[in-house]
Amino acid sequence: MSSSGRENLVFKALADPRRRAMLDFLKEDRRTTGEVCDRFPKIDRCTVMLHLRVLEKAGLIAVKREGRVRWNYLDIAPLQRIYERWISRYAAPSAALLLRMKKGIEES
C-alpha cells in the first residue's frame, strides 16, 4: 500500500471520536479487548471490535494474542509520520514566532 493510502487509513481512523478515545485509553498501557469493552460500556462488544480493527488496519494499534486473550498496544509510528509530513514544518515557524514575541514582551 502506498504511503498516501496508509495516511488515508490513519486519518479515517482518527476521524471517529470513539476511536480517538480508545487510543487515549491505550496510551496509558496495553489493554485486553475485554478491558477496552469495559471502558466503553455504551458500545457493544462487536462495535468495539470493529473500531479496534479499523485502528489495527491503520497501524495505530498492534495486537498480540496470548491464548484467548487479545492484547492491544498503541503504535505511535503512523502518528509520527503524519507529524513529520503535515505538522512539524508548520510548528517550527510558529514556535520561533512565539519565542520572538516572548523576547519582545520581556524586553519592554
mmCIF file of N, CA and C in Angstrom:
data_model
loop_
_atom_site.group_PDB
_atom_site.id
_atom_site.type_symbol
_atom_site.label_atom_id
_atom_site.label_comp_id
_atom_site.label_asym_id
_atom_site.label_seq_id
_atom_site.Cartn_x
_atom_site.Cartn_y
_atom_site.Cartn_z
ATOM 1 N N MET A 1 0.846 -1.181 0.000
ATOM 2 C CA MET A 1 0.000 0.000 0.000
ATOM 3 C C MET A 1 0.892 1.245 0.000
ATOM 4 N N SER A 2 0.495 2.235 -0.748
ATOM 5 C CA SER A 2 1.274 3.471 -0.837
ATOM 6 C C SER A 2 1.210 4.232 0.480
ATOM 7 N N SER A 3 2.158 5.141 0.671
ATOM 8 C CA SER A 3 2.171 5.914 1.918
ATOM 9 C C SER A 3 0.934 6.801 2.027
ATOM 10 N N SER A 4 0.451 7.320 0.906
ATOM 11 C CA SER A 4 -0.767 8.143 0.973
ATOM 12 C C SER A 4 -1.983 7.290 1.311
ATOM 13 N N GLY A 5 -1.990 6.032 0.850
ATOM 14 C CA GLY A 5 -3.085 5.125 1.213
ATOM 15 C C GLY A 5 -3.087 4.815 2.699
ATOM 16 N N ARG A 6 -1.887 4.614 3.257
ATOM 17 C CA ARG A 6 -1.776 4.375 4.701
ATOM 18 C C ARG A 6 -2.195 5.608 5.487
ATOM 19 N N GLU A 7 -1.781 6.787 5.007
ATOM 20 C CA GLU A 7 -2.183 8.023 5.696
ATOM 21 C C GLU A 7 -3.699 8.189 5.667
ATOM 22 N N ASN A 8 -4.323 7.839 4.552
ATOM 23 C CA ASN A 8 -5.782 7.931 4.473
ATOM 24 C C ASN A 8 -6.437 7.048 5.518
ATOM 25 N N LEU A 9 -5.895 5.840 5.721
ATOM 26 C CA LEU A 9 -6.443 4.941 6.739
ATOM 27 C C LEU A 9 -6.281 5.536 8.141
ATOM 28 N N VAL A 10 -5.149 6.187 8.379
ATOM 29 C CA VAL A 10 -4.916 6.804 9.685
ATOM 30 C C VAL A 10 -5.896 7.947 9.909
ATOM 31 N N PHE A 11 -6.044 8.820 8.916
ATOM 32 C CA PHE A 11 -6.983 9.937 9.059
ATOM 33 C C PHE A 11 -8.413 9.430 9.236
ATOM 34 N N LYS A 12 -8.783 8.389 8.503
ATOM 35 C CA LYS A 12 -10.123 7.809 8.651
ATOM 36 C C LYS A 12 -10.307 7.264 10.059
ATOM 37 N N ALA A 13 -9.291 6.571 10.556
ATOM 38 C CA ALA A 13 -9.387 6.002 11.902
ATOM 39 C C ALA A 13 -9.507 7.106 12.956
ATOM 40 N N LEU A 14 -8.764 8.183 12.771
ATOM 41 C CA LEU A 14 -8.782 9.276 13.744
ATOM 42 C C LEU A 14 -10.033 10.145 13.649
ATOM 43 N N ALA A 15 -10.795 9.992 12.578
ATOM 44 C CA ALA A 15 -11.986 10.823 12.376
ATOM 45 C C ALA A 15 -13.085 10.529 13.394
ATOM 46 N N ASP A 16 -13.091 9.335 13.952
ATOM 47 C CA ASP A 16 -14.156 8.949 14.885
ATOM 48 C C ASP A 16 -13.727 9.249 16.322
ATOM 49 N N PRO A 17 -14.531 10.009 17.061
ATOM 50 C CA PRO A 17 -14.143 10.360 18.440
ATOM 51 C C PRO A 17 -14.031 9.143 19.355
ATOM 52 N N ARG A 18 -14.817 8.093 19.108
ATOM 53 C CA ARG A 18 -14.713 6.891 19.948
ATOM 54 C C ARG A 18 -13.367 6.204 19.738
ATOM 55 N N ARG A 19 -12.893 6.178 18.498
ATOM 56 C CA ARG A 19 -11.585 5.565 18.248
ATOM 57 C C ARG A 19 -10.463 6.400 18.871
ATOM 58 N N ARG A 20 -10.603 7.725 18.819
ATOM 59 C CA ARG A 20 -9.600 8.566 19.476
ATOM 60 C C ARG A 20 -9.603 8.320 20.982
ATOM 61 N N ALA A 21 -10.785 8.132 21.551
ATOM 62 C CA ALA A 21 -10.881 7.832 22.997
ATOM 63 C C ALA A 21 -10.227 6.487 23.305
ATOM 64 N N MET A 22 -10.398 5.522 22.417
ATOM 65 C CA MET A 22 -9.752 4.223 22.607
ATOM 66 C C MET A 22 -8.233 4.359 22.552
ATOM 67 N N LEU A 23 -7.731 5.174 21.629
ATOM 68 C CA LEU A 23 -6.291 5.409 21.562
ATOM 69 C C LEU A 23 -5.794 6.095 22.831
ATOM 70 N N ASP A 24 -6.564 7.039 23.356
ATOM 71 C CA ASP A 24 -6.190 7.685 24.615
ATOM 72 C C ASP A 24 -6.103 6.651 25.744
ATOM 73 N N PHE A 25 -7.044 5.726 25.766
ATOM 74 C CA PHE A 25 -7.047 4.673 26.786
ATOM 75 C C PHE A 25 -5.820 3.774 26.625
ATOM 76 N N LEU A 26 -5.477 3.444 25.391
ATOM 77 C CA LEU A 26 -4.321 2.583 25.133
ATOM 78 C C LEU A 26 -3.003 3.316 25.348
ATOM 79 N N LYS A 27 -3.048 4.633 25.367
ATOM 80 C CA LYS A 27 -1.844 5.427 25.607
ATOM 81 C C LYS A 27 -1.306 5.161 27.012
ATOM 82 N N GLU A 28 -2.199 4.881 27.943
ATOM 83 C CA GLU A 28 -1.812 4.643 29.328
ATOM 84 C C GLU A 28 -1.043 3.333 29.484
ATOM 85 N N ASP A 29 -1.481 2.286 28.772
ATOM 86 C CA ASP A 29 -0.877 0.957 28.903
ATOM 87 C C ASP A 29 -1.530 0.027 27.889
ATOM 88 N N ARG A 30 -0.923 -1.140 27.692
ATOM 89 C CA ARG A 30 -1.563 -2.145 26.842
ATOM 90 C C ARG A 30 -2.849 -2.590 27.524
ATOM 91 N N ARG A 31 -3.832 -2.974 26.739
ATOM 92 C CA ARG A 31 -5.137 -3.367 27.291
ATOM 93 C C ARG A 31 -5.656 -4.585 26.550
ATOM 94 N N THR A 32 -6.379 -5.415 27.276
ATOM 95 C CA THR A 32 -7.070 -6.519 26.613
ATOM 96 C C THR A 32 -8.315 -5.949 25.949
ATOM 97 N N THR A 33 -8.837 -6.707 25.011
ATOM 98 C CA THR A 33 -10.079 -6.266 24.359
ATOM 99 C C THR A 33 -11.199 -6.162 25.384
ATOM 100 N N GLY A 34 -11.215 -7.069 26.347
ATOM 101 C CA GLY A 34 -12.224 -7.006 27.415
ATOM 102 C C GLY A 34 -12.125 -5.721 28.216
ATOM 103 N N GLU A 35 -10.901 -5.276 28.509
ATOM 104 C CA GLU A 35 -10.714 -4.016 29.230
ATOM 105 C C GLU A 35 -11.198 -2.829 28.408
ATOM 106 N N VAL A 36 -10.965 -2.877 27.107
ATOM 107 C CA VAL A 36 -11.442 -1.795 26.234
ATOM 108 C C VAL A 36 -12.970 -1.790 26.246
ATOM 109 N N CYS A 37 -13.575 -2.964 26.167
ATOM 110 C CA CYS A 37 -15.044 -3.048 26.206
ATOM 111 C C CYS A 37 -15.586 -2.512 27.529
ATOM 112 N N ASP A 38 -14.921 -2.851 28.632
ATOM 113 C CA ASP A 38 -15.359 -2.366 29.944
ATOM 114 C C ASP A 38 -15.249 -0.850 30.049
ATOM 115 N N ARG A 39 -14.254 -0.269 29.410
ATOM 116 C CA ARG A 39 -14.038 1.179 29.467
ATOM 117 C C ARG A 39 -15.124 1.933 28.694
ATOM 118 N N PHE A 40 -15.716 1.278 27.689
ATOM 119 C CA PHE A 40 -16.736 1.904 26.845
ATOM 120 C C PHE A 40 -18.046 1.115 26.942
ATOM 121 N N PRO A 41 -18.719 1.193 28.094
ATOM 122 C CA PRO A 41 -19.912 0.367 28.316
ATOM 123 C C PRO A 41 -21.101 0.716 27.416
ATOM 124 N N LYS A 42 -21.108 1.909 26.831
ATOM 125 C CA LYS A 42 -22.226 2.290 25.959
ATOM 126 C C LYS A 42 -22.090 1.699 24.555
ATOM 127 N N ILE A 43 -20.936 1.088 24.284
ATOM 128 C CA ILE A 43 -20.691 0.488 22.971
ATOM 129 C C ILE A 43 -20.661 -1.027 23.156
ATOM 130 N N ASP A 44 -21.430 -1.753 22.341
ATOM 131 C CA ASP A 44 -21.426 -3.211 22.472
ATOM 132 C C ASP A 44 -20.091 -3.790 22.007
ATOM 133 N N ARG A 45 -19.800 -5.016 22.430
ATOM 134 C CA ARG A 45 -18.508 -5.661 22.170
ATOM 135 C C ARG A 45 -18.202 -5.749 20.670
ATOM 136 N N CYS A 46 -19.207 -6.068 19.856
ATOM 137 C CA CYS A 46 -18.983 -6.182 18.402
ATOM 138 C C CYS A 46 -18.537 -4.846 17.813
ATOM 139 N N THR A 47 -19.125 -3.763 18.267
ATOM 140 C CA THR A 47 -18.763 -2.447 17.761
ATOM 141 C C THR A 47 -17.358 -2.063 18.220
ATOM 142 N N VAL A 48 -17.021 -2.388 19.471
ATOM 143 C CA VAL A 48 -15.658 -2.143 19.952
ATOM 144 C C VAL A 48 -14.666 -2.900 19.076
ATOM 145 N N MET A 49 -14.973 -4.151 18.767
ATOM 146 C CA MET A 49 -14.086 -4.963 17.921
ATOM 147 C C MET A 49 -13.931 -4.341 16.530
ATOM 148 N N LEU A 50 -15.016 -3.820 15.971
ATOM 149 C CA LEU A 50 -14.931 -3.151 14.664
ATOM 150 C C LEU A 50 -14.010 -1.937 14.731
ATOM 151 N N HIS A 51 -14.158 -1.140 15.794
ATOM 152 C CA HIS A 51 -13.294 0.035 15.953
ATOM 153 C C HIS A 51 -11.830 -0.391 16.109
ATOM 154 N N LEU A 52 -11.590 -1.426 16.891
ATOM 155 C CA LEU A 52 -10.216 -1.907 17.070
ATOM 156 C C LEU A 52 -9.634 -2.407 15.751
ATOM 157 N N ARG A 53 -10.459 -3.043 14.922
ATOM 158 C CA ARG A 53 -9.972 -3.500 13.616
ATOM 159 C C ARG A 53 -9.595 -2.327 12.718
ATOM 160 N N VAL A 54 -10.392 -1.263 12.754
ATOM 161 C CA VAL A 54 -10.066 -0.070 11.957
ATOM 162 C C VAL A 54 -8.731 0.514 12.435
ATOM 163 N N LEU A 55 -8.550 0.581 13.745
ATOM 164 C CA LEU A 55 -7.295 1.095 14.301
ATOM 165 C C LEU A 55 -6.117 0.199 13.937
ATOM 166 N N GLU A 56 -6.341 -1.110 13.962
ATOM 167 C CA GLU A 56 -5.277 -2.054 13.602
ATOM 168 C C GLU A 56 -4.927 -1.944 12.120
ATOM 169 N N LYS A 57 -5.934 -1.854 11.276
ATOM 170 C CA LYS A 57 -5.697 -1.738 9.838
ATOM 171 C C LYS A 57 -4.920 -0.465 9.498
ATOM 172 N N ALA A 58 -5.179 0.601 10.264
ATOM 173 C CA ALA A 58 -4.477 1.866 10.061
ATOM 174 C C ALA A 58 -3.067 1.823 10.657
ATOM 175 N N GLY A 59 -2.762 0.775 11.398
ATOM 176 C CA GLY A 59 -1.449 0.654 12.016
ATOM 177 C C GLY A 59 -1.317 1.425 13.319
ATOM 178 N N LEU A 60 -2.428 1.913 13.850
ATOM 179 C CA LEU A 60 -2.388 2.692 15.080
ATOM 180 C C LEU A 60 -2.325 1.828 16.335
ATOM 181 N N ILE A 61 -2.707 0.568 16.200
ATOM 182 C CA ILE A 61 -2.529 -0.361 17.305
ATOM 183 C C ILE A 61 -1.897 -1.639 16.774
ATOM 184 N N ALA A 62 -1.170 -2.287 17.649
ATOM 185 C CA ALA A 62 -0.615 -3.614 17.363
ATOM 186 C C ALA A 62 -1.342 -4.588 18.279
ATOM 187 N N VAL A 63 -1.562 -5.783 17.766
ATOM 188 C CA VAL A 63 -2.312 -6.784 18.517
ATOM 189 C C VAL A 63 -1.428 -8.003 18.737
ATOM 190 N N LYS A 64 -1.481 -8.500 19.961
ATOM 191 C CA LYS A 64 -0.762 -9.735 20.294
ATOM 192 C C LYS A 64 -1.735 -10.655 21.010
ATOM 193 N N ARG A 65 -1.808 -11.876 20.538
ATOM 194 C CA ARG A 65 -2.709 -12.843 21.159
ATOM 195 C C ARG A 65 -1.910 -13.757 22.081
ATOM 196 N N GLU A 66 -2.461 -13.972 23.272
ATOM 197 C CA GLU A 66 -1.907 -14.920 24.228
ATOM 198 C C GLU A 66 -3.043 -15.839 24.646
ATOM 199 N N GLY A 67 -3.120 -16.994 24.021
ATOM 200 C CA GLY A 67 -4.248 -17.888 24.277
ATOM 201 C C GLY A 67 -5.529 -17.242 23.799
ATOM 202 N N ARG A 68 -6.478 -17.105 24.696
ATOM 203 C CA ARG A 68 -7.754 -16.484 24.339
ATOM 204 C C ARG A 68 -7.754 -14.972 24.558
ATOM 205 N N VAL A 69 -6.663 -14.458 25.073
ATOM 206 C CA VAL A 69 -6.580 -13.024 25.380
ATOM 207 C C VAL A 69 -5.946 -12.285 24.216
ATOM 208 N N ARG A 70 -6.554 -11.179 23.856
ATOM 209 C CA ARG A 70 -6.040 -10.323 22.793
ATOM 210 C C ARG A 70 -5.573 -9.025 23.439
ATOM 211 N N TRP A 71 -4.260 -8.768 23.358
ATOM 212 C CA TRP A 71 -3.683 -7.543 23.897
ATOM 213 C C TRP A 71 -3.588 -6.499 22.794
ATOM 214 N N ASN A 72 -3.974 -5.277 23.109
ATOM 215 C CA ASN A 72 -3.943 -4.160 22.174
ATOM 216 C C ASN A 72 -2.923 -3.141 22.676
ATOM 217 N N TYR A 73 -1.998 -2.775 21.807
ATOM 218 C CA TYR A 73 -0.933 -1.830 22.131
ATOM 219 C C TYR A 73 -1.022 -0.635 21.197
ATOM 220 N N LEU A 74 -0.805 0.557 21.729
ATOM 221 C CA LEU A 74 -0.729 1.747 20.895
ATOM 222 C C LEU A 74 0.561 1.713 20.085
ATOM 223 N N ASP A 75 0.470 2.027 18.805
ATOM 224 C CA ASP A 75 1.645 2.142 17.943
ATOM 225 C C ASP A 75 1.667 3.576 17.415
ATOM 226 N N ILE A 76 2.629 4.359 17.859
ATOM 227 C CA ILE A 76 2.651 5.785 17.503
ATOM 228 C C ILE A 76 3.350 6.073 16.181
ATOM 229 N N ALA A 77 3.920 5.064 15.542
ATOM 230 C CA ALA A 77 4.675 5.306 14.304
ATOM 231 C C ALA A 77 3.844 6.026 13.238
ATOM 232 N N PRO A 78 2.595 5.616 12.965
ATOM 233 C CA PRO A 78 1.816 6.345 11.953
ATOM 234 C C PRO A 78 1.571 7.804 12.335
ATOM 235 N N LEU A 79 1.382 8.060 13.621
ATOM 236 C CA LEU A 79 1.178 9.435 14.074
ATOM 237 C C LEU A 79 2.453 10.252 13.903
ATOM 238 N N GLN A 80 3.593 9.634 14.146
ATOM 239 C CA GLN A 80 4.872 10.318 13.968
ATOM 240 C C GLN A 80 5.089 10.677 12.499
ATOM 241 N N ARG A 81 4.735 9.758 11.596
ATOM 242 C CA ARG A 81 4.892 10.047 10.162
ATOM 243 C C ARG A 81 3.999 11.216 9.743
ATOM 244 N N ILE A 82 2.779 11.254 10.257
ATOM 245 C CA ILE A 82 1.879 12.360 9.931
ATOM 246 C C ILE A 82 2.413 13.661 10.511
ATOM 247 N N TYR A 83 2.926 13.592 11.731
ATOM 248 C CA TYR A 83 3.512 14.788 12.346
ATOM 249 C C TYR A 83 4.658 15.313 11.487
ATOM 250 N N GLU A 84 5.544 14.416 11.074
ATOM 251 C CA GLU A 84 6.703 14.842 10.277
ATOM 252 C C GLU A 84 6.283 15.428 8.940
ATOM 253 N N ARG A 85 5.266 14.850 8.328
ATOM 254 C CA ARG A 85 4.855 15.326 7.000
ATOM 255 C C ARG A 85 3.970 16.562 7.057
ATOM 256 N N TRP A 86 3.026 16.598 7.989
ATOM 257 C CA TRP A 86 1.998 17.625 7.953
ATOM 258 C C TRP A 86 2.116 18.696 9.033
ATOM 259 N N ILE A 87 2.757 18.408 10.143
ATOM 260 C CA ILE A 87 2.712 19.340 11.269
ATOM 261 C C ILE A 87 4.046 20.007 11.544
ATOM 262 N N SER A 88 5.116 19.251 11.562
ATOM 263 C CA SER A 88 6.397 19.780 12.021
ATOM 264 C C SER A 88 6.868 20.988 11.217
ATOM 265 N N ARG A 89 6.678 20.975 9.925
ATOM 266 C CA ARG A 89 7.166 22.108 9.122
ATOM 267 C C ARG A 89 6.406 23.387 9.426
ATOM 268 N N TYR A 90 5.190 23.261 9.943
ATOM 269 C CA TYR A 90 4.412 24.447 10.301
ATOM 270 C C TYR A 90 4.612 24.825 11.761
ATOM 271 N N ALA A 91 4.993 23.862 12.583
ATOM 272 C CA ALA A 91 5.179 24.129 14.009
ATOM 273 C C ALA A 91 6.440 24.948 14.269
ATOM 274 N N ALA A 92 7.503 24.690 13.527
ATOM 275 C CA ALA A 92 8.767 25.387 13.768
ATOM 276 C C ALA A 92 8.628 26.907 13.602
ATOM 277 N N PRO A 93 8.049 27.407 12.500
ATOM 278 C CA PRO A 93 7.890 28.864 12.380
ATOM 279 C C PRO A 93 7.005 29.445 13.489
ATOM 280 N N SER A 94 5.983 28.719 13.892
ATOM 281 C CA SER A 94 5.109 29.196 14.961
ATOM 282 C C SER A 94 5.862 29.287 16.278
ATOM 283 N N ALA A 95 6.680 28.271 16.565
ATOM 284 C CA ALA A 95 7.464 28.296 17.794
ATOM 285 C C ALA A 95 8.458 29.449 17.768
ATOM 286 N N ALA A 96 9.088 29.690 16.620
ATOM 287 C CA ALA A 96 10.032 30.805 16.505
ATOM 288 C C ALA A 96 9.315 32.138 16.726
ATOM 289 N N LEU A 97 8.117 32.271 16.182
ATOM 290 C CA LEU A 97 7.340 33.492 16.374
ATOM 291 C C LEU A 97 7.011 33.698 17.849
ATOM 292 N N LEU A 98 6.607 32.640 18.528
ATOM 293 C CA LEU A 98 6.289 32.747 19.951
ATOM 294 C C LEU A 98 7.515 33.160 20.761
ATOM 295 N N LEU A 99 8.670 32.612 20.423
ATOM 296 C CA LEU A 99 9.904 32.991 21.120
ATOM 297 C C LEU A 99 10.236 34.464 20.900
ATOM 298 N N ARG A 100 10.062 34.947 19.650
ATOM 299 C CA ARG A 100 10.315 36.365 19.366
ATOM 300 C C ARG A 100 9.336 37.251 20.143
ATOM 301 N N MET A 101 8.082 36.835 20.198
ATOM 302 C CA MET A 101 7.082 37.607 20.934
ATOM 303 C C MET A 101 7.430 37.645 22.423
ATOM 304 N N LYS A 102 7.818 36.507 22.969
ATOM 305 C CA LYS A 102 8.184 36.428 24.381
ATOM 306 C C LYS A 102 9.369 37.354 24.671
ATOM 307 N N LYS A 103 10.359 37.290 23.810
ATOM 308 C CA LYS A 103 11.541 38.124 23.985
ATOM 309 C C LYS A 103 11.167 39.607 23.931
ATOM 310 N N GLY A 104 10.304 39.971 22.975
ATOM 311 C CA GLY A 104 9.859 41.357 22.855
ATOM 312 C C GLY A 104 9.088 41.814 24.077
ATOM 313 N N ILE A 105 8.258 40.966 24.622
ATOM 314 C CA ILE A 105 7.482 41.320 25.816
ATOM 315 C C ILE A 105 8.394 41.480 27.020
ATOM 316 N N GLU A 106 9.352 40.572 27.150
ATOM 317 C CA GLU A 106 10.278 40.641 28.288
ATOM 318 C C GLU A 106 11.183 41.856 28.224
ATOM 319 N N GLU A 107 11.521 42.299 27.012
ATOM 320 C CA GLU A 107 12.398 43.470 26.867
ATOM 321 C C GLU A 107 11.670 44.790 27.103
ATOM 322 N N SER A 108 10.351 44.782 26.951
ATOM 323 C CA SER A 108 9.616 46.047 27.126
ATOM 324 C C SER A 108 9.120 46.254 28.526
#
